[in-house]
CSV table of C-alpha atoms in Angstrom, one decimal:
chain,number,residue,atom,x,y,z
A,1,UNK,CA,7.4,12.2,28.3
A,2,UNK,CA,9.0,14.6,26.2
A,3,UNK,CA,10.4,13.5,22.9
A,4,UNK,CA,14.1,15.2,22.1
A,5,UNK,CA,14.0,16.5,18.7
A,6,UNK,CA,16.0,14.6,16.4
A,7,UNK,CA,16.7,14.6,12.6
A,8,UNK,CA,14.0,12.0,12.1
A,9,UNK,CA,12.0,14.1,13.4
A,10,UNK,CA,12.8,17.0,11.4
A,11,UNK,CA,12.3,14.5,8.0
A,12,UNK,CA,8.6,13.2,9.4
A,13,UNK,CA,7.1,16.0,11.2
A,14,UNK,CA,3.8,15.3,12.5
A,15,UNK,CA,1.8,15.3,9.5
A,16,UNK,CA,2.7,16.3,5.7
A,17,UNK,CA,0.8,17.5,3.1
A,18,UNK,CA,-0.7,14.4,1.3
A,19,UNK,CA,0.3,15.5,-2.2
A,20,UNK,CA,4.3,15.6,-2.1
A,21,UNK,CA,4.1,12.1,-0.9
A,22,UNK,CA,1.8,10.5,-3.3
A,23,UNK,CA,4.1,8.2,-5.5
A,24,UNK,CA,2.9,8.7,-8.8
A,25,UNK,CA,4.9,12.5,-8.0
A,26,UNK,CA,8.1,11.6,-6.9
A,27,UNK,CA,7.6,7.7,-7.3
A,28,UNK,CA,10.0,7.3,-3.8
A,29,UNK,CA,13.0,7.8,-5.9
A,30,UNK,CA,14.4,10.5,-3.7
A,31,UNK,CA,14.2,8.1,-0.5
A,32,UNK,CA,15.1,4.6,-2.4
A,33,UNK,CA,18.8,6.4,-3.8
A,34,UNK,CA,18.7,7.4,0.4
A,35,UNK,CA,18.3,3.3,1.4
A,36,UNK,CA,20.3,2.3,-1.6
A,37,UNK,CA,22.7,4.6,-0.4
A,38,UNK,CA,22.8,2.8,3.4
A,39,UNK,CA,23.0,0.0,1.8
A,40,UNK,CA,25.9,0.7,0.8
A,41,UNK,CA,27.5,1.9,3.5
A,42,UNK,CA,26.6,-1.5,5.2
A,43,UNK,CA,27.5,-3.8,2.9
A,44,UNK,CA,30.8,-1.8,2.1
A,45,UNK,CA,31.7,-1.9,5.8
A,46,UNK,CA,31.5,-5.5,5.6
A,47,UNK,CA,33.7,-5.8,2.8
A,48,UNK,CA,35.9,-4.0,4.4
A,49,UNK,CA,36.9,-6.8,6.7
A,50,UNK,CA,38.6,-8.9,4.1
A,51,UNK,CA,39.7,-6.1,1.4
A,52,UNK,CA,43.3,-6.0,0.9
A,53,UNK,CA,44.7,-2.8,-0.8
A,54,UNK,CA,48.0,-4.0,-2.4
A,55,UNK,CA,48.7,-5.4,-5.8
A,56,UNK,CA,49.3,-9.0,-4.4
A,57,UNK,CA,46.1,-9.3,-2.5
A,58,UNK,CA,43.9,-6.9,-3.8
A,59,UNK,CA,42.3,-9.2,-6.3
A,60,UNK,CA,42.6,-12.8,-4.1
A,61,UNK,CA,40.9,-10.6,-1.6
A,62,UNK,CA,38.1,-10.5,-3.5
A,63,UNK,CA,38.2,-13.7,-4.5
A,64,UNK,CA,38.3,-14.6,-1.0
A,65,UNK,CA,35.4,-12.8,-0.4
A,66,UNK,CA,33.3,-13.8,-3.2
A,67,UNK,CA,34.0,-18.3,-3.2
A,68,UNK,CA,35.4,-18.6,0.6
A,69,UNK,CA,34.0,-16.6,3.6
A,70,UNK,CA,30.1,-17.4,4.3
A,71,UNK,CA,27.3,-15.4,2.5
A,72,UNK,CA,30.6,-12.8,0.8
A,73,UNK,CA,29.3,-13.5,-2.4
A,74,UNK,CA,25.4,-12.0,-1.3
A,75,UNK,CA,27.5,-9.3,0.8
A,76,UNK,CA,29.5,-9.0,-2.7
A,77,UNK,CA,26.3,-9.0,-4.7
A,78,UNK,CA,24.1,-6.5,-2.7
A,79,UNK,CA,26.9,-3.8,-2.8
A,80,UNK,CA,27.2,-4.0,-6.6
A,81,UNK,CA,23.8,-4.4,-7.2
A,82,UNK,CA,22.9,-1.6,-5.0
A,83,UNK,CA,25.7,0.4,-6.4
A,84,UNK,CA,24.4,0.1,-10.2
A,85,UNK,CA,20.7,0.6,-9.1
A,86,UNK,CA,21.6,3.8,-7.2
A,87,UNK,CA,23.6,5.3,-10.3
A,88,UNK,CA,19.6,4.4,-12.2
A,89,UNK,CA,18.1,5.8,-9.7
A,90,UNK,CA,19.6,8.7,-8.5
A,91,UNK,CA,19.3,9.5,-12.8
A,92,UNK,CA,15.6,8.6,-12.3
A,93,UNK,CA,15.6,11.0,-9.4
A,94,UNK,CA,17.1,14.1,-11.0
A,95,UNK,CA,14.7,13.8,-14.2
A,96,UNK,CA,11.7,13.6,-11.5
A,97,UNK,CA,13.3,16.5,-10.5
A,98,UNK,CA,13.3,18.6,-13.5
A,99,UNK,CA,9.7,17.2,-14.8
A,100,UNK,CA,8.2,18.2,-11.7
A,101,UNK,CA,9.9,21.8,-11.4
A,102,UNK,CA,11.3,20.9,-8.1
A,103,UNK,CA,14.2,22.3,-8.7
A,104,UNK,CA,12.7,25.9,-9.1
A,105,UNK,CA,13.3,28.3,-6.2
A,106,UNK,CA,13.3,28.4,-3.3
A,107,UNK,CA,14.9,24.8,-3.9
A,108,UNK,CA,17.8,26.0,-5.9
A,109,UNK,CA,20.5,25.6,-3.9
A,110,UNK,CA,19.6,21.5,-2.8
A,111,UNK,CA,19.2,21.3,-6.8
A,112,UNK,CA,23.2,22.2,-6.3
A,113,UNK,CA,23.5,19.4,-4.0
A,114,UNK,CA,21.8,16.9,-5.9
A,115,UNK,CA,23.6,17.1,-9.0
A,116,UNK,CA,27.0,16.9,-6.9
A,117,UNK,CA,25.8,13.8,-5.6
A,118,UNK,CA,25.2,12.6,-8.7
A,119,UNK,CA,28.7,12.9,-9.7
A,120,UNK,CA,30.2,11.8,-5.9
A,121,UNK,CA,27.7,8.6,-7.0
A,122,UNK,CA,29.3,7.7,-10.7
A,123,UNK,CA,32.7,9.0,-9.2
A,124,UNK,CA,32.1,6.0,-6.2
A,125,UNK,CA,30.5,3.5,-9.1
A,126,UNK,CA,34.0,4.1,-10.7
A,127,UNK,CA,36.5,3.7,-8.0
A,128,UNK,CA,34.7,0.7,-6.5
A,129,UNK,CA,34.7,-1.1,-9.9
A,130,UNK,CA,38.6,-0.9,-10.3
A,131,UNK,CA,38.6,-2.4,-6.8
A,132,UNK,CA,38.5,-5.6,-8.2
A,133,UNK,CA,41.2,-5.2,-10.0
A,134,UNK,CA,40.8,-7.7,-12.3
A,135,UNK,CA,41.8,-7.9,-16.5
A,136,UNK,CA,38.7,-6.2,-16.8
A,137,UNK,CA,39.4,-3.1,-15.3
A,138,UNK,CA,42.7,-2.2,-16.5
A,139,UNK,CA,41.7,-0.5,-19.5
A,140,UNK,CA,39.2,1.8,-18.0
A,141,UNK,CA,41.6,2.0,-15.4
A,142,UNK,CA,44.4,3.6,-17.7
A,143,UNK,CA,41.7,5.1,-19.8
A,144,UNK,CA,40.0,7.1,-16.8
A,145,UNK,CA,43.5,8.0,-14.9
A,146,UNK,CA,44.9,9.1,-18.5
A,147,UNK,CA,42.6,11.4,-19.2
A,148,UNK,CA,43.4,13.8,-16.2
A,149,UNK,CA,46.6,14.1,-17.5
A,150,UNK,CA,45.1,16.0,-20.8
A,151,UNK,CA,43.8,19.0,-18.8
A,152,UNK,CA,45.8,21.8,-18.9
A,153,UNK,CA,47.9,23.1,-16.2
A,154,UNK,CA,46.6,20.9,-13.7
A,155,UNK,CA,46.5,17.8,-15.6
A,156,UNK,CA,49.8,16.0,-13.9
A,157,UNK,CA,48.8,17.3,-10.5
A,158,UNK,CA,46.0,15.7,-10.5
A,159,UNK,CA,46.9,12.1,-12.0
A,160,UNK,CA,49.3,12.5,-9.1
A,161,UNK,CA,46.4,12.9,-6.6
A,162,UNK,CA,44.7,10.6,-8.3
A,163,UNK,CA,47.1,7.9,-9.1
A,164,UNK,CA,49.5,8.1,-6.4
A,165,UNK,CA,52.4,8.1,-8.8
A,166,UNK,CA,53.8,8.7,-12.2
A,167,UNK,CA,52.1,5.7,-13.4
A,168,UNK,CA,50.0,2.9,-12.5
A,169,UNK,CA,51.4,1.0,-9.4
A,170,UNK,CA,50.4,-0.5,-6.4
A,171,UNK,CA,50.4,2.4,-4.5
A,172,UNK,CA,47.3,3.4,-7.1
A,173,UNK,CA,45.1,0.8,-5.4
A,174,UNK,CA,45.7,2.5,-2.0
A,175,UNK,CA,44.6,5.9,-3.6
A,176,UNK,CA,41.5,4.2,-4.8
A,177,UNK,CA,40.8,2.5,-1.6
A,178,UNK,CA,41.0,5.9,0.1
A,179,UNK,CA,39.1,8.3,-2.3
A,180,UNK,CA,36.6,5.5,-2.5
A,181,UNK,CA,35.8,5.5,1.3
A,182,UNK,CA,36.9,8.5,2.5
A,183,UNK,CA,37.3,10.9,-0.2
A,184,UNK,CA,33.6,9.9,-1.4
A,185,UNK,CA,31.8,7.9,0.4
A,186,UNK,CA,32.4,10.0,4.2
A,187,UNK,CA,31.8,13.1,2.1
A,188,UNK,CA,29.0,11.7,0.5
A,189,UNK,CA,27.2,10.8,3.7
A,190,UNK,CA,27.7,14.4,4.7
A,191,UNK,CA,26.4,15.9,1.7
A,192,UNK,CA,23.1,13.2,1.8
A,193,UNK,CA,22.4,14.6,5.2
A,194,UNK,CA,22.1,18.1,3.8
A,195,UNK,CA,20.4,17.3,0.9
A,196,UNK,CA,17.5,15.9,2.9
A,197,UNK,CA,17.7,18.3,5.8
A,198,UNK,CA,17.0,21.2,3.2
A,199,UNK,CA,13.9,19.2,1.5
A,200,UNK,CA,11.8,20.2,4.5
A,201,UNK,CA,14.2,23.0,5.2
A,202,UNK,CA,12.6,24.3,1.7
A,203,UNK,CA,9.0,23.7,2.8
A,204,UNK,CA,8.7,19.9,2.3
A,205,UNK,CA,8.6,18.0,-0.7
A,206,UNK,CA,7.5,20.5,-3.7
A,207,UNK,CA,4.0,20.9,-4.6
A,208,UNK,CA,2.1,23.5,-6.6
A,209,UNK,CA,0.1,26.0,-4.7
A,210,UNK,CA,-2.1,26.6,-3.4
A,211,UNK,CA,-1.8,24.0,-1.7
A,212,UNK,CA,-4.4,21.2,-0.6
A,213,UNK,CA,-5.2,21.0,2.7
A,214,UNK,CA,-4.8,17.0,2.5
A,215,UNK,CA,-1.8,15.7,4.8
A,216,UNK,CA,-1.1,12.1,6.3
A,217,UNK,CA,0.3,11.3,9.8
A,218,UNK,CA,3.8,10.6,10.4
A,219,UNK,CA,3.1,7.1,11.4
A,220,UNK,CA,1.5,6.5,7.5
A,221,UNK,CA,4.7,8.2,6.1
A,222,UNK,CA,6.7,6.0,8.2
A,223,UNK,CA,4.6,2.9,7.7
A,224,UNK,CA,4.5,3.5,3.5
A,225,UNK,CA,8.6,3.9,4.0
A,226,UNK,CA,9.4,0.6,5.7
A,227,UNK,CA,7.2,-1.2,3.1
A,228,UNK,CA,9.2,0.0,0.4
A,229,UNK,CA,12.8,-0.6,1.9
A,230,UNK,CA,11.3,-4.7,2.1
A,231,UNK,CA,10.5,-4.3,-1.2
A,232,UNK,CA,13.7,-3.0,-2.3
A,233,UNK,CA,15.7,-5.3,-0.4
A,234,UNK,CA,14.1,-8.3,-1.5
A,235,UNK,CA,14.4,-6.9,-5.2
A,236,UNK,CA,17.9,-6.4,-3.9
A,237,UNK,CA,18.6,-9.8,-2.7
A,238,UNK,CA,17.0,-11.4,-5.7
A,239,UNK,CA,18.8,-10.1,-8.0
A,240,UNK,CA,22.3,-10.8,-6.2
A,241,UNK,CA,21.2,-14.5,-5.8
A,242,UNK,CA,20.2,-14.5,-9.6
A,243,UNK,CA,22.9,-12.7,-10.8
A,244,UNK,CA,26.7,-12.8,-9.6
A,245,UNK,CA,28.9,-9.3,-10.4
A,246,UNK,CA,31.9,-10.7,-12.9
A,247,UNK,CA,35.1,-11.2,-11.5
A,248,UNK,CA,38.1,-12.0,-13.6
A,249,UNK,CA,41.9,-13.2,-12.8
A,250,UNK,CA,44.0,-10.3,-11.4
A,251,UNK,CA,44.9,-7.4,-13.5
A,252,UNK,CA,48.6,-7.2,-13.8
A,253,UNK,CA,49.1,-4.2,-16.8
A,254,UNK,CA,51.6,-6.7,-18.6
A,255,UNK,CA,49.3,-8.8,-20.4
A,256,UNK,CA,45.9,-6.5,-21.4
A,257,UNK,CA,42.7,-8.3,-22.7
A,258,UNK,CA,42.2,-7.7,-26.7
A,259,UNK,CA,38.7,-5.8,-25.7
A,260,UNK,CA,38.7,-2.8,-24.1
A,261,UNK,CA,34.8,-1.8,-22.8
A,262,UNK,CA,34.3,0.9,-20.5
A,263,UNK,CA,31.9,0.4,-17.4
A,264,UNK,CA,28.4,0.5,-18.5
A,265,UNK,CA,28.2,4.3,-17.2
A,266,UNK,CA,31.0,5.7,-18.9
A,267,UNK,CA,30.7,3.7,-22.4
A,268,UNK,CA,29.2,7.4,-23.4
A,269,UNK,CA,32.3,8.7,-22.9
A,270,UNK,CA,34.2,5.7,-24.5
A,271,UNK,CA,32.0,6.3,-27.8
A,272,UNK,CA,33.1,10.2,-27.8
A,273,UNK,CA,36.7,9.4,-27.5
A,274,UNK,CA,36.1,7.6,-30.4
A,275,UNK,CA,36.1,10.7,-32.7
A,276,UNK,CA,38.4,13.3,-31.0
A,277,UNK,CA,41.2,14.5,-28.5
A,278,UNK,CA,40.6,13.5,-25.0
A,279,UNK,CA,40.5,17.2,-23.6
A,280,UNK,CA,37.6,18.0,-25.5
A,281,UNK,CA,35.4,14.7,-25.8
A,282,UNK,CA,36.1,12.9,-22.2
A,283,UNK,CA,36.5,16.1,-19.8
A,284,UNK,CA,35.4,19.0,-21.7
A,285,UNK,CA,32.0,17.6,-23.0
A,286,UNK,CA,31.1,16.0,-19.3
A,287,UNK,CA,31.7,19.2,-17.7
A,288,UNK,CA,29.9,20.6,-20.1
A,289,UNK,CA,26.9,19.1,-18.8
A,290,UNK,CA,27.2,19.0,-15.6
A,291,UNK,CA,27.4,22.9,-15.9
A,292,UNK,CA,24.5,22.9,-17.9
A,293,UNK,CA,22.7,21.1,-15.2
A,294,UNK,CA,24.2,23.5,-12.5
A,295,UNK,CA,22.8,26.3,-14.8
A,296,UNK,CA,19.4,25.1,-15.1
A,297,UNK,CA,17.7,26.8,-12.0
A,298,UNK,CA,20.2,29.8,-12.3
A,299,UNK,CA,19.6,30.8,-16.2
A,300,UNK,CA,17.5,28.4,-18.0
A,301,UNK,CA,14.0,28.6,-15.4
A,302,UNK,CA,14.6,30.9,-13.3
A,303,UNK,CA,11.1,31.3,-12.4
A,304,UNK,CA,9.5,30.1,-9.6
A,305,UNK,CA,6.0,29.8,-11.6
A,306,UNK,CA,5.3,25.8,-12.6
A,307,UNK,CA,6.9,24.1,-8.9
A,308,UNK,CA,5.3,20.6,-8.5
A,309,UNK,CA,3.4,20.1,-11.8
A,310,UNK,CA,4.6,17.8,-14.4
A,311,UNK,CA,5.7,19.3,-17.7
A,312,UNK,CA,4.8,22.7,-16.3
A,313,UNK,CA,4.7,24.9,-18.6
A,314,UNK,CA,6.6,27.3,-17.4
A,315,UNK,CA,10.2,24.6,-17.0
A,316,UNK,CA,9.8,23.6,-20.6
A,317,UNK,CA,12.8,24.7,-21.7
A,318,UNK,CA,14.6,23.1,-18.4
A,319,UNK,CA,12.5,19.6,-19.1
A,320,UNK,CA,13.8,19.9,-23.5
A,321,UNK,CA,17.2,20.4,-22.5
A,322,UNK,CA,17.7,17.4,-19.5
A,323,UNK,CA,15.7,15.3,-21.6
A,324,UNK,CA,18.1,15.8,-25.1
A,325,UNK,CA,21.0,15.2,-23.0
A,326,UNK,CA,19.8,12.5,-21.2
A,327,UNK,CA,18.7,10.8,-25.2
A,328,UNK,CA,21.7,12.0,-26.2
A,329,UNK,CA,23.8,10.1,-23.8
A,330,UNK,CA,21.3,6.7,-24.2
A,331,UNK,CA,22.0,7.1,-27.6
A,332,UNK,CA,25.9,7.2,-27.4
A,333,UNK,CA,25.7,4.0,-24.9
A,334,UNK,CA,23.9,2.2,-27.6
A,335,UNK,CA,26.4,3.0,-30.2
A,336,UNK,CA,29.0,2.3,-27.7
A,337,UNK,CA,27.9,-1.1,-26.6
A,338,UNK,CA,27.2,-2.1,-30.5
A,339,UNK,CA,30.8,-1.5,-31.4
B,1,UNK,CA,45.1,54.1,6.1
B,2,UNK,CA,44.3,54.6,9.7
B,3,UNK,CA,43.4,51.4,12.1
B,4,UNK,CA,39.9,51.7,12.5
B,5,UNK,CA,39.3,50.9,8.7
B,6,UNK,CA,40.3,47.2,8.6
B,7,UNK,CA,38.1,45.9,11.4
B,8,UNK,CA,39.1,42.7,13.9
B,9,UNK,CA,36.8,40.4,11.9
B,10,UNK,CA,37.9,41.0,8.4
B,11,UNK,CA,41.5,40.7,9.7
B,12,UNK,CA,40.1,37.5,11.3
B,13,UNK,CA,38.7,36.4,8.2
B,14,UNK,CA,41.4,37.0,5.8
B,15,UNK,CA,43.8,35.3,7.9
B,16,UNK,CA,41.2,32.3,8.4
B,17,UNK,CA,40.9,32.2,4.7
B,18,UNK,CA,45.2,31.9,4.4
B,19,UNK,CA,45.5,29.5,6.8
B,20,UNK,CA,43.1,27.7,5.0
B,21,UNK,CA,44.8,28.0,1.6
B,22,UNK,CA,48.4,27.1,2.9
B,23,UNK,CA,46.6,23.8,4.8
B,24,UNK,CA,45.1,23.0,1.3
B,25,UNK,CA,48.4,23.7,-0.3
B,26,UNK,CA,50.0,21.5,2.1
B,27,UNK,CA,47.0,18.4,1.9
B,28,UNK,CA,48.3,18.5,-2.3
B,29,UNK,CA,51.8,18.4,-1.4
B,30,UNK,CA,51.1,15.7,1.0
B,31,UNK,CA,49.0,13.6,-1.7
B,32,UNK,CA,51.4,14.4,-4.5
B,33,UNK,CA,54.0,12.7,-3.5
B,34,UNK,CA,55.6,10.7,-6.5
B,35,UNK,CA,57.6,7.3,-5.6
B,36,UNK,CA,60.0,6.4,-7.7
B,37,UNK,CA,58.7,4.6,-11.1
B,38,UNK,CA,57.7,1.0,-10.0
B,39,UNK,CA,58.0,-0.4,-13.4
B,40,UNK,CA,61.5,-0.9,-15.0
B,41,UNK,CA,62.1,0.9,-17.9
B,42,UNK,CA,65.0,-1.1,-18.9
B,43,UNK,CA,64.7,-4.2,-20.4
B,44,UNK,CA,67.2,-7.0,-21.6
B,45,UNK,CA,66.2,-8.7,-24.7
B,46,UNK,CA,68.2,-11.9,-26.5
B,47,UNK,CA,70.6,-10.9,-28.7
B,48,UNK,CA,70.3,-9.3,-32.4
B,49,UNK,CA,70.6,-12.4,-34.4
B,50,UNK,CA,67.3,-14.1,-32.3
B,51,UNK,CA,65.4,-12.1,-34.1
B,52,UNK,CA,64.7,-13.1,-37.8
B,53,UNK,CA,64.4,-10.3,-40.4
B,54,UNK,CA,60.5,-9.6,-41.0
B,55,UNK,CA,60.3,-10.9,-37.6
B,56,UNK,CA,57.5,-9.1,-35.0
B,57,UNK,CA,57.7,-9.8,-31.9
B,58,UNK,CA,55.5,-8.9,-28.9
B,59,UNK,CA,56.8,-6.8,-25.4
B,60,UNK,CA,54.5,-7.2,-23.1
B,61,UNK,CA,56.5,-6.0,-20.1
B,62,UNK,CA,58.0,-3.0,-22.0
B,63,UNK,CA,54.7,-2.5,-23.5
B,64,UNK,CA,56.4,-2.5,-27.4
B,65,UNK,CA,56.9,-4.2,-30.5
B,66,UNK,CA,60.4,-5.1,-31.8
B,67,UNK,CA,60.6,-5.7,-35.5
B,68,UNK,CA,63.8,-6.8,-37.8
B,69,UNK,CA,64.0,-5.4,-41.4
B,70,UNK,CA,66.7,-5.4,-43.8
B,71,UNK,CA,68.3,-2.3,-42.4
B,72,UNK,CA,68.2,-3.8,-38.5
B,73,UNK,CA,66.3,-4.0,-35.2
B,74,UNK,CA,63.8,-1.5,-34.2
B,75,UNK,CA,61.2,-0.8,-31.6
B,76,UNK,CA,58.2,1.0,-31.7
B,77,UNK,CA,55.7,1.4,-28.5
B,78,UNK,CA,52.5,-0.3,-27.9
B,79,UNK,CA,51.4,2.9,-26.4
B,80,UNK,CA,48.3,4.9,-28.3
B,81,UNK,CA,49.4,8.4,-28.5
B,82,UNK,CA,45.3,9.2,-28.0
B,83,UNK,CA,44.9,7.8,-24.7
B,84,UNK,CA,47.6,5.2,-23.7
B,85,UNK,CA,46.0,1.6,-24.3
B,86,UNK,CA,48.1,-0.9,-25.7
B,87,UNK,CA,47.7,-1.5,-29.5
B,88,UNK,CA,47.7,-4.8,-30.7
B,89,UNK,CA,49.9,-5.4,-34.3
B,90,UNK,CA,48.0,-7.4,-36.5
B,91,UNK,CA,48.3,-8.7,-39.8
B,92,UNK,CA,50.8,-5.4,-40.9
B,93,UNK,CA,48.5,-2.8,-39.0
B,94,UNK,CA,48.3,-1.5,-35.1
B,95,UNK,CA,45.4,-1.3,-33.7
B,96,UNK,CA,43.8,0.6,-30.5
B,97,UNK,CA,41.1,-1.7,-28.6
B,98,UNK,CA,40.0,1.6,-26.7
B,99,UNK,CA,39.2,4.2,-29.2
B,100,UNK,CA,39.7,2.7,-32.5
B,101,UNK,CA,42.7,4.3,-33.5
B,102,UNK,CA,45.0,2.3,-36.7
B,103,UNK,CA,48.3,2.6,-37.4
B,104,UNK,CA,50.4,1.5,-39.8
B,105,UNK,CA,53.3,-1.0,-39.9
B,106,UNK,CA,55.9,1.9,-39.6
B,107,UNK,CA,53.4,3.4,-36.6
B,108,UNK,CA,51.6,6.0,-38.5
B,109,UNK,CA,48.3,7.0,-38.3
B,110,UNK,CA,45.6,5.1,-40.5
B,111,UNK,CA,42.7,6.4,-38.7
B,112,UNK,CA,42.2,8.3,-35.9
B,113,UNK,CA,41.0,9.7,-32.9
B,114,UNK,CA,44.9,9.4,-32.6
B,115,UNK,CA,46.9,12.1,-34.6
B,116,UNK,CA,50.3,11.2,-33.8
B,117,UNK,CA,52.2,8.3,-34.8
B,118,UNK,CA,53.2,5.8,-32.2
B,119,UNK,CA,56.8,6.3,-30.7
B,120,UNK,CA,60.1,4.8,-31.4
B,121,UNK,CA,61.8,3.5,-28.7
B,122,UNK,CA,66.1,3.6,-28.6
B,123,UNK,CA,68.2,0.4,-29.0
B,124,UNK,CA,71.1,-0.3,-27.4
B,125,UNK,CA,73.4,-3.6,-27.2
B,126,UNK,CA,75.0,-4.2,-24.1
B,127,UNK,CA,78.3,-5.2,-23.2
B,128,UNK,CA,77.4,-8.9,-23.5
B,129,UNK,CA,75.6,-8.2,-26.8
B,130,UNK,CA,72.3,-8.6,-26.0
B,131,UNK,CA,69.4,-6.1,-26.9
B,132,UNK,CA,68.7,-3.6,-24.4
B,133,UNK,CA,65.3,-1.8,-24.4
B,134,UNK,CA,64.7,1.8,-22.9
B,135,UNK,CA,61.4,2.7,-23.0
B,136,UNK,CA,61.7,6.5,-21.5
B,137,UNK,CA,64.4,7.2,-24.5
B,138,UNK,CA,62.5,7.8,-27.9
B,139,UNK,CA,64.0,7.5,-31.2
B,140,UNK,CA,63.8,9.1,-34.9
B,141,UNK,CA,61.8,6.7,-37.0
B,142,UNK,CA,65.0,5.7,-39.0
B,143,UNK,CA,66.8,4.5,-36.0
B,144,UNK,CA,68.0,1.0,-36.6
B,145,UNK,CA,70.2,-1.1,-34.4
B,146,UNK,CA,72.5,-3.1,-37.5
B,147,UNK,CA,72.8,-6.5,-36.5
B,148,UNK,CA,76.3,-7.8,-36.7
B,149,UNK,CA,77.2,-11.2,-38.9
């Protein structure tokens, strides 16, 4: 019987070059990110059966999910840890792509898709964090949304679109809920599909020329993927069982806690904001970092030579730039934590 | 300009682009609706005599602090001028928990990143004689609500 050609078969041709799937080349990071996103979709859909996006019931519904619903704590725990792991995995995946020169032509457009996906992942983590609506999220929500106001010309408009009014209120929960699921996750699903479609379209996982003739069969590839997914599932379940995500009493925006700490992935921005005005520190610097990332294959390293080699000579400047940026972000985070 | 110079395809593309822009504008308008502020901006407090000279009273609902000195009552907004966090009043200083700005007791900046002083808010008396705080109206720094006998 003739098999229909499916998206699965597009991604899993009868055989693929062995070099590209070597573990010490990719560390399976792109695949892991894809899997984590799938876990987030499934657990997120389950959470939607209980979550109520309203001022009165948002936090209460998360409490119910966590403490009353059978296995609710596990669903929430896996969603939480998959989200945090996804941020780390996406960054490591980006680092691997830079250090092996996989961003080079003809994969430049896919690099752009990947950078956009990183933005989506971080915004998804932030909006998801806000949805639990406990006292811990209050500062982050106030600061994060007030940052928008500091943008000239379109700031007030953006603030209204994100917050749903002139100040944080019950409308804000509905906004964040809708942005999280439809404004971000749904668009990310499309972008992820496109991103992995482009991998094969651009000639498969990057590898140095000339390519060696060693190939592995589809079954072998699928076998490896299944093993990796099982391992990742086991790790997620273990972490979710041992470390429960925090959940404080409901936020009310009048009695704010005395201590204010950004969620871990934004501590570096909080640290920058301690040093200056909102617009340069909280908006322009992060946008500047993204611009540098976007420019890597278009301005910093336009050649296609060196593709597929760890620390290839041709991409030294790009590698240095990204390592310096990453070190700076980690350094700022450490400074911010020590405050 | 003759008819041949603009192709049908160009007209279609431009129309499609314009329609898309119009639609986008409509979506932005749609999402930008601003309901009336959910939180009150008028706060009726106690009578002026209830606040002692030298007292500092936190008004978390109004995001403000109420003080009384020899000249009378005055209110300072607790909204940090840097990024809108609520400052705490600790030992004669306002401190912002978010990014570490500090202000003196009169609301002037001691330490950044904030650059502007805290706002003074308008105080009036209600017909019943209670202090009324309006968080939407700023007052000069020497604004005092005199406390009668």
